[in-house]
PDB file of C-alpha atoms in Angstrom:
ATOM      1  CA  UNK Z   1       8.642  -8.031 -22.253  1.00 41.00           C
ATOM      2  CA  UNK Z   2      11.594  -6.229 -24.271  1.00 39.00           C
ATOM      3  CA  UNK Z   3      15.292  -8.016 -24.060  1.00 39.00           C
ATOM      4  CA  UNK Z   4      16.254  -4.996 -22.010  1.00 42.00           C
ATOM      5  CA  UNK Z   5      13.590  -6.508 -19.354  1.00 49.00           C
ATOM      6  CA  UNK Z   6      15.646  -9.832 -19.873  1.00 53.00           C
ATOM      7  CA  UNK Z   7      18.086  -7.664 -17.822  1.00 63.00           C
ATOM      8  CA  UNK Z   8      16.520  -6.531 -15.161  1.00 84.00           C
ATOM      9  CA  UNK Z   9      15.615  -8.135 -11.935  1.00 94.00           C
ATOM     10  CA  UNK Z  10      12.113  -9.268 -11.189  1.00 96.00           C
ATOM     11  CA  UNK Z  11      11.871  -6.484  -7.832  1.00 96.00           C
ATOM     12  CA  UNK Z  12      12.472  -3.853 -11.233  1.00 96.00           C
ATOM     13  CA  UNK Z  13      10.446  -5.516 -13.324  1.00 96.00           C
ATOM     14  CA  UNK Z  14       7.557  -5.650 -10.450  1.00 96.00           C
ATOM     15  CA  UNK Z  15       8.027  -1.855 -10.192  1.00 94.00           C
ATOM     16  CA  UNK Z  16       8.426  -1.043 -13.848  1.00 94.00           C
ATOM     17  CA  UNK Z  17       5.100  -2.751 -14.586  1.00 95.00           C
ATOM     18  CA  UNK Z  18       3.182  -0.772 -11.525  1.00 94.00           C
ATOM     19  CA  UNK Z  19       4.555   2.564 -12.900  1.00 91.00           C
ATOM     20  CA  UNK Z  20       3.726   1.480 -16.456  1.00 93.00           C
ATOM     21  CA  UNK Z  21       0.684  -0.198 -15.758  1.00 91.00           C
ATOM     22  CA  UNK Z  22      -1.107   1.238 -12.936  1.00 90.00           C
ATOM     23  CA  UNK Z  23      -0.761   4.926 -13.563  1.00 86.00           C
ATOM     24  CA  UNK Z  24      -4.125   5.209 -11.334  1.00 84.00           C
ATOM     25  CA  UNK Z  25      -2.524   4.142  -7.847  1.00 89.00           C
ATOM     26  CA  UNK Z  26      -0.128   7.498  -8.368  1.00 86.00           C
ATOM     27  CA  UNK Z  27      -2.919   9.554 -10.264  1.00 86.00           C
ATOM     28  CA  UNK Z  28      -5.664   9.460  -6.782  1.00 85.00           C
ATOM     29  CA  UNK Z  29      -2.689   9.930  -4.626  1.00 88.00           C
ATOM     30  CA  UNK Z  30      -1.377   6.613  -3.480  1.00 89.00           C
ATOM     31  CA  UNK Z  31       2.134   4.951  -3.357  1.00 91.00           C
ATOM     32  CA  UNK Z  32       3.572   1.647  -4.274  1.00 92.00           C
ATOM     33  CA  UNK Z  33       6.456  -0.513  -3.507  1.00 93.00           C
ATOM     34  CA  UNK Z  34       7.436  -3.355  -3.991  1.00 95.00           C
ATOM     35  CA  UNK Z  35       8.854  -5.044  -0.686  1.00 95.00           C
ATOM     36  CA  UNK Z  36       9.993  -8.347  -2.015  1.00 95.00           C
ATOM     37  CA  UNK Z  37      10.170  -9.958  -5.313  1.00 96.00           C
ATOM     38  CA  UNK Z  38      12.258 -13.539  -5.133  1.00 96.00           C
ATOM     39  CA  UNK Z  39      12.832 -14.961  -7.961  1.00 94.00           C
ATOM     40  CA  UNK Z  40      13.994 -18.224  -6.164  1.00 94.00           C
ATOM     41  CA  UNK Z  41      10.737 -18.793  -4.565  1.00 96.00           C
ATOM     42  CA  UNK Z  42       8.515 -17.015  -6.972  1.00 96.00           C
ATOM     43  CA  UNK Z  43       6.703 -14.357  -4.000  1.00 97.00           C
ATOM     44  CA  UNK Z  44       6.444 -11.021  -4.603  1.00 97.00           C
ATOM     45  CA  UNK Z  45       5.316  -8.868  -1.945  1.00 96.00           C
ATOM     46  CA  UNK Z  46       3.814  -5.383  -3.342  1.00 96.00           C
ATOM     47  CA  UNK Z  47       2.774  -2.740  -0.431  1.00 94.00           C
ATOM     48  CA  UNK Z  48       0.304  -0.027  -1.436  1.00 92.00           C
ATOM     49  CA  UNK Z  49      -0.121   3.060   0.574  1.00 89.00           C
ATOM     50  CA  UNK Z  50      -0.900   6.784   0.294  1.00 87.00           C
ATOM     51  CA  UNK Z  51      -4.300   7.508  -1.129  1.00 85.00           C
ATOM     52  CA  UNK Z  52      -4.741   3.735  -0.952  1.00 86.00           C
ATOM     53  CA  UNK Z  53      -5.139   3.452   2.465  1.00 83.00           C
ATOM     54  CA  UNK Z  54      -9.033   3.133   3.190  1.00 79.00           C
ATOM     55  CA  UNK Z  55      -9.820   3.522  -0.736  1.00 81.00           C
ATOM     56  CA  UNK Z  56     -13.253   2.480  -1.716  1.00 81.00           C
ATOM     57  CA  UNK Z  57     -11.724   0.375  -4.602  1.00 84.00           C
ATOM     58  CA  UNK Z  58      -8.715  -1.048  -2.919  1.00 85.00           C
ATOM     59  CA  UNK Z  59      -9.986  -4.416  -3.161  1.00 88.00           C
ATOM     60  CA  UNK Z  60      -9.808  -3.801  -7.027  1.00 90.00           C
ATOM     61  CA  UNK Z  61      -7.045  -2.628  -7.389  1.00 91.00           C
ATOM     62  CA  UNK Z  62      -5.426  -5.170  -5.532  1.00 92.00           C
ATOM     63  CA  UNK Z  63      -7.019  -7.731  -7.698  1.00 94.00           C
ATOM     64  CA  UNK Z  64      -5.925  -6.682 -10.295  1.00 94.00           C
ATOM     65  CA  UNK Z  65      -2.630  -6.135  -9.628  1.00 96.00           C
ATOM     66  CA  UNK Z  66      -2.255  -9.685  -8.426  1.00 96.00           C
ATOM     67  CA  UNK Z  67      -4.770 -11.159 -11.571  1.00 96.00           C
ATOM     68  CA  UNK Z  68      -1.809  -9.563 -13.872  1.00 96.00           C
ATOM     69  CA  UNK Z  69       1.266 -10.617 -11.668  1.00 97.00           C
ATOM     70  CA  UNK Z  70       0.588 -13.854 -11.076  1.00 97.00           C
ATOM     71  CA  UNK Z  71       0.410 -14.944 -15.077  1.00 97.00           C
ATOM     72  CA  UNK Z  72       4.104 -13.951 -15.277  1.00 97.00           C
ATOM     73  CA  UNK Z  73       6.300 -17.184 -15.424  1.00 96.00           C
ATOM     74  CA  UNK Z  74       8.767 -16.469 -12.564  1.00 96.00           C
ATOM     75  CA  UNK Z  75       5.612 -15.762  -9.977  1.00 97.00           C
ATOM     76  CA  UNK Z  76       4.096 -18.134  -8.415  1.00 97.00           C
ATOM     77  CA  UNK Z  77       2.579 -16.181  -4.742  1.00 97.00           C
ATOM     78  CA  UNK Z  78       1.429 -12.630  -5.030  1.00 97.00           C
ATOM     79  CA  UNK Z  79       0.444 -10.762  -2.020  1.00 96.00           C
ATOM     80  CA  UNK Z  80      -0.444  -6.966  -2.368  1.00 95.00           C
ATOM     81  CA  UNK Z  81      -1.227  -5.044   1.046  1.00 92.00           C
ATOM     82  CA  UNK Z  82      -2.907  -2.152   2.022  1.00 89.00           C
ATOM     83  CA  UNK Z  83      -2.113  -0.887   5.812  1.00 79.00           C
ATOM     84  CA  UNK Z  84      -4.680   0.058   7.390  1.00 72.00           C
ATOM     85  CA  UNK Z  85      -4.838   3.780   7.805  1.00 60.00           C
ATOM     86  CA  UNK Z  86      -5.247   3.926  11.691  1.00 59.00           C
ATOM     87  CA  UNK Z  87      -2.066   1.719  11.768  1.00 55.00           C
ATOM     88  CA  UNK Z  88      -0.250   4.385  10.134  1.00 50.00           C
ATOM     89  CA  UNK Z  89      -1.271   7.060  12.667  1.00 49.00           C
ATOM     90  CA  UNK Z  90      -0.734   5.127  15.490  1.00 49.00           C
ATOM     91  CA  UNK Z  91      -4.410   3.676  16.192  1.00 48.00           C
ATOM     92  CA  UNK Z  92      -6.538   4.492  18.709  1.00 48.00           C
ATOM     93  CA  UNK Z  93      -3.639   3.573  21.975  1.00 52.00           C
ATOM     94  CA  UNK Z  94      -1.529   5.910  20.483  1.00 47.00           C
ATOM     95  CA  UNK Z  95      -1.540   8.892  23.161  1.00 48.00           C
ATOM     96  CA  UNK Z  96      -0.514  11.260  21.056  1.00 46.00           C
ATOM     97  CA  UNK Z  97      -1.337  12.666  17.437  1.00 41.00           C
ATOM     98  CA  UNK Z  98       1.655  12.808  15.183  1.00 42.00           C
ATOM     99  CA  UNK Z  99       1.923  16.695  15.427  1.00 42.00           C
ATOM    100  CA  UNK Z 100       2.614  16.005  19.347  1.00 44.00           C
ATOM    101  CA  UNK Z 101      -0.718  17.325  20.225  1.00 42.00           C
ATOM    102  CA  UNK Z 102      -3.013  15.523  22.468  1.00 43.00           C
ATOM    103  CA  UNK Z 103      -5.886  14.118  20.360  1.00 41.00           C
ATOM    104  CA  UNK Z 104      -8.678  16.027  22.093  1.00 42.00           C
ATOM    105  CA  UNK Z 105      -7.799  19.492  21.358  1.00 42.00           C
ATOM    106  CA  UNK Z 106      -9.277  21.445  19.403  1.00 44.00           C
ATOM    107  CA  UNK Z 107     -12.714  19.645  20.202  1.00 43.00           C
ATOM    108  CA  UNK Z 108     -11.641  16.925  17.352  1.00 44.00           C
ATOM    109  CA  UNK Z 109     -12.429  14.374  19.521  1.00 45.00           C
ATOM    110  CA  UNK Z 110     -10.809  10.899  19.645  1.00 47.00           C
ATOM    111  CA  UNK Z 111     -11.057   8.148  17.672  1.00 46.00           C
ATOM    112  CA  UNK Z 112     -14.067   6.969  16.425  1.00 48.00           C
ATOM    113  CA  UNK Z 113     -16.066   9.469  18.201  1.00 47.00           C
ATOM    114  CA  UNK Z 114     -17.431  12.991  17.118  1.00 50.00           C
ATOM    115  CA  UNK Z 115     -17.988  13.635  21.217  1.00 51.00           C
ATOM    116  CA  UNK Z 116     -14.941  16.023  21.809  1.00 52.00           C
ATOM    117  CA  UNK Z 117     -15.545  14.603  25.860  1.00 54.00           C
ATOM    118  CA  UNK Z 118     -16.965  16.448  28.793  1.00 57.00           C
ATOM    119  CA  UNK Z 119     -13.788  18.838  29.839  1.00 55.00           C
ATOM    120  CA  UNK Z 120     -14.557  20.117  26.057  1.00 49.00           C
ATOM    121  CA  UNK Z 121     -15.672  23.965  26.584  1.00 53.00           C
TER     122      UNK Z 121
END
C-alpha cells in the first residue's frame, strides 16, 4: 500500500485492488463490486457477476480473491459471490423471458429441456 491508500476507505481500497489485481474477471467478460467493506467489523462482501456467472473457474477465482483479501490487516470475513445465472433471468417460475416473450417460442424450449413441447409445429 502507497500513503495515498492510507486515504482511502477500505470499500475503495477493495475495488482498487480487484481492478488492479484481477484484470481477468473484466478481460472474459465479468463484473465486480464490492457490496460491503466495514472496516468496524472487518467483512467485506465482494459480488461477481457478468461472464462469472456459471464460469468453469469461478471457484478459483473466488479463492483467490478471498486467499489475497483476507491477509490484509483490517479484514477479518471475506465472502465473494457468484449469482447463479438462472437467478438472474428469473429461473425456471419465471413466466416470461426478459424480452417479454413467452419462453417456448421459437421452439427454444424451456428450461432445462431441448423438447420445444408438443403444440411446437
Amino acid at each position: 500500500m502507497t500513503d495515498s491508500d492510507d486515504d482511502a476507505s477500505l470499500h475503495e481500497r477493495v475495488e482498487a485492488w480487484l481492478t488492479r489485481e484481477m484484470p481477468i474477471i473484466q478481460m472474459h467478460g465479468g463484473t465486480s463490486a464490492v457490496r460491503e467493506a466495514n472496516p468496524d467489523t472487518g467483512e467485506v462482501i465482494i459480488e461477481l457477476g457478468g461472464g462469472c456467472s456459471g464460469c468453469s473457474v469461478g471457484d478459483v477465482t473466488t479463492g483467490n480473491i478471498e486467499a489475497e483479501l483476507i491477509q490484509w490487516p483490517e479484514i477479518d470475513e471475506v465472502t465473494v459471490r457468484i449469482p447463479d445465472a438462472r437467478d438472474s433471468l428469473g429461473g425456471p417460475d419465471q413466466p416470461e423471458s426478459i424480452m417479454g416473450v413467452d419462453r417456448t417460442e421459437g421452439g427454444r424450449g424451456d428450461w432445462g429441456s431441448s423438447n420445444p413441447g408438443k403444440d411446437h409445429l
